Amino acid sequence: MKIVSTVFGFILFVLFFGFALKNTQEVDLVLFLNYELRGPLVLMLLGFFAAGAFLGVLALTPTVFRHRREATKQKSTIQTLQTTALQVNAQPQPDSVNTQQ
């Protein structure tokens, strides 16, 4: 399986590298207030892909922290229930017999 993933990764690298070599022409990106950004198309695409991935991770951050907090609460609840179950299932202590009167 490791060989298959390595070969697949190499094929993807070759495809993306070929894509980058084919898209080296200059493009203009016109922003607000007549600002203009000029650069190779492949770098523009890479920049927007990286920015989108970053914003996606940033948007998921609160959800991840919420799930981690809930998982910690659940683990502590499970630990409490396990200790309680061990105490309930423990062998009962025999009644003490008093021979003194």
Short mmCIF file of C-alpha atoms in Angstrom, two decimals:
data_model
loop_
_atom_site.label_atom_id
_atom_site.label_comp_id
_atom_site.label_asym_id
_atom_site.label_seq_id
_atom_site.Cartn_x
_atom_site.Cartn_y
_atom_site.Cartn_z
CA MET A 1 0.00 0.00 0.00
CA LYS A 2 2.90 2.32 0.73
CA ILE A 3 4.28 1.76 -2.77
CA VAL A 4 0.90 2.57 -4.34
CA SER A 5 0.61 5.85 -2.41
CA THR A 6 4.21 6.76 -3.34
CA VAL A 7 3.58 6.10 -7.03
CA PHE A 8 0.29 8.03 -6.87
CA GLY A 9 2.05 10.98 -5.20
CA PHE A 10 4.80 10.95 -7.82
CA ILE A 11 2.24 10.93 -10.65
CA LEU A 12 0.40 13.88 -9.07
CA PHE A 13 3.67 15.77 -8.68
CA VAL A 14 4.53 15.24 -12.35
CA LEU A 15 1.05 16.36 -13.44
CA PHE A 16 1.14 19.52 -11.30
CA PHE A 17 4.71 20.30 -12.37
CA GLY A 18 3.68 19.98 -16.03
CA PHE A 19 0.68 22.23 -15.34
CA ALA A 20 3.01 24.82 -13.81
CA LEU A 21 5.36 24.70 -16.79
CA LYS A 22 2.48 25.19 -19.23
CA ASN A 23 1.02 28.22 -17.37
CA THR A 24 3.88 30.67 -17.04
CA GLN A 25 2.27 33.58 -18.94
CA GLU A 26 1.80 36.86 -17.11
CA VAL A 27 -1.68 37.73 -15.84
CA ASP A 28 -3.08 40.91 -14.35
CA LEU A 29 -5.23 40.85 -11.25
CA VAL A 30 -7.11 44.11 -10.84
CA LEU A 31 -8.12 44.86 -7.25
CA PHE A 32 -10.18 47.62 -5.70
CA LEU A 33 -9.05 51.25 -5.98
CA ASN A 34 -7.22 50.44 -9.23
CA TYR A 35 -4.54 48.35 -7.56
CA GLU A 36 -3.05 45.86 -9.94
CA LEU A 37 -1.14 42.67 -9.25
CA ARG A 38 0.91 41.18 -12.06
CA GLY A 39 2.54 37.75 -12.02
CA PRO A 40 2.67 34.28 -13.55
CA LEU A 41 -0.67 32.46 -13.70
CA VAL A 42 0.61 29.41 -11.83
CA LEU A 43 1.78 31.56 -8.90
CA MET A 44 -1.58 33.34 -8.78
CA LEU A 45 -3.39 29.99 -8.70
CA LEU A 46 -1.04 28.64 -6.03
CA GLY A 47 -1.52 31.77 -3.92
CA PHE A 48 -5.30 31.62 -4.11
CA PHE A 49 -5.28 27.90 -3.36
CA ALA A 50 -3.09 28.46 -0.28
CA ALA A 51 -5.27 31.36 0.88
CA GLY A 52 -8.42 29.25 0.47
CA ALA A 53 -6.91 26.34 2.38
CA PHE A 54 -5.84 28.68 5.17
CA LEU A 55 -9.29 30.26 5.41
CA GLY A 56 -10.89 26.80 5.45
CA VAL A 57 -8.70 25.67 8.34
CA LEU A 58 -9.37 28.94 10.13
CA ALA A 59 -13.13 28.45 9.72
CA LEU A 60 -12.94 24.93 11.19
CA THR A 61 -10.86 25.91 14.23
CA PRO A 62 -13.79 26.71 16.59
CA THR A 63 -15.51 23.43 15.69
CA VAL A 64 -12.35 21.43 16.34
CA PHE A 65 -11.84 23.06 19.74
CA ARG A 66 -15.49 22.45 20.65
CA HIS A 67 -15.19 18.76 19.76
CA ARG A 68 -11.97 18.43 21.74
CA ARG A 69 -13.60 20.04 24.78
CA GLU A 70 -16.61 17.71 24.52
CA ALA A 71 -14.31 14.69 24.14
CA THR A 72 -12.44 15.68 27.30
CA LYS A 73 -15.74 16.00 29.20
CA GLN A 74 -16.86 12.60 27.92
CA LYS A 75 -13.56 11.00 28.95
CA SER A 76 -13.89 12.37 32.48
CA THR A 77 -17.51 11.13 32.63
CA ILE A 78 -16.43 7.66 31.48
CA GLN A 79 -13.65 7.62 34.07
CA THR A 80 -16.11 8.58 36.82
CA LEU A 81 -18.58 5.92 35.73
CA GLN A 82 -15.87 3.26 35.62
CA THR A 83 -14.65 4.05 39.13
CA THR A 84 -18.25 4.06 40.40
CA ALA A 85 -18.90 0.70 38.70
CA LEU A 86 -15.78 -0.78 40.28
CA GLN A 87 -16.90 0.36 43.72
CA VAL A 88 -20.41 -1.06 43.24
CA ASN A 89 -19.12 -4.39 41.93
CA ALA A 90 -16.60 -4.79 44.74
CA GLN A 91 -17.13 -7.73 47.06
CA PRO A 92 -19.22 -6.78 50.06
CA GLN A 93 -17.44 -6.76 53.38
CA PRO A 94 -18.68 -9.40 55.80
CA ASP A 95 -20.57 -8.27 58.86
CA SER A 96 -18.37 -8.10 61.88
CA VAL A 97 -19.28 -10.52 64.59
CA ASN A 98 -19.05 -9.16 68.10
CA THR A 99 -18.39 -11.90 70.64
CA GLN A 100 -18.07 -9.47 73.49
CA GLN A 101 -21.16 -8.70 75.47
#
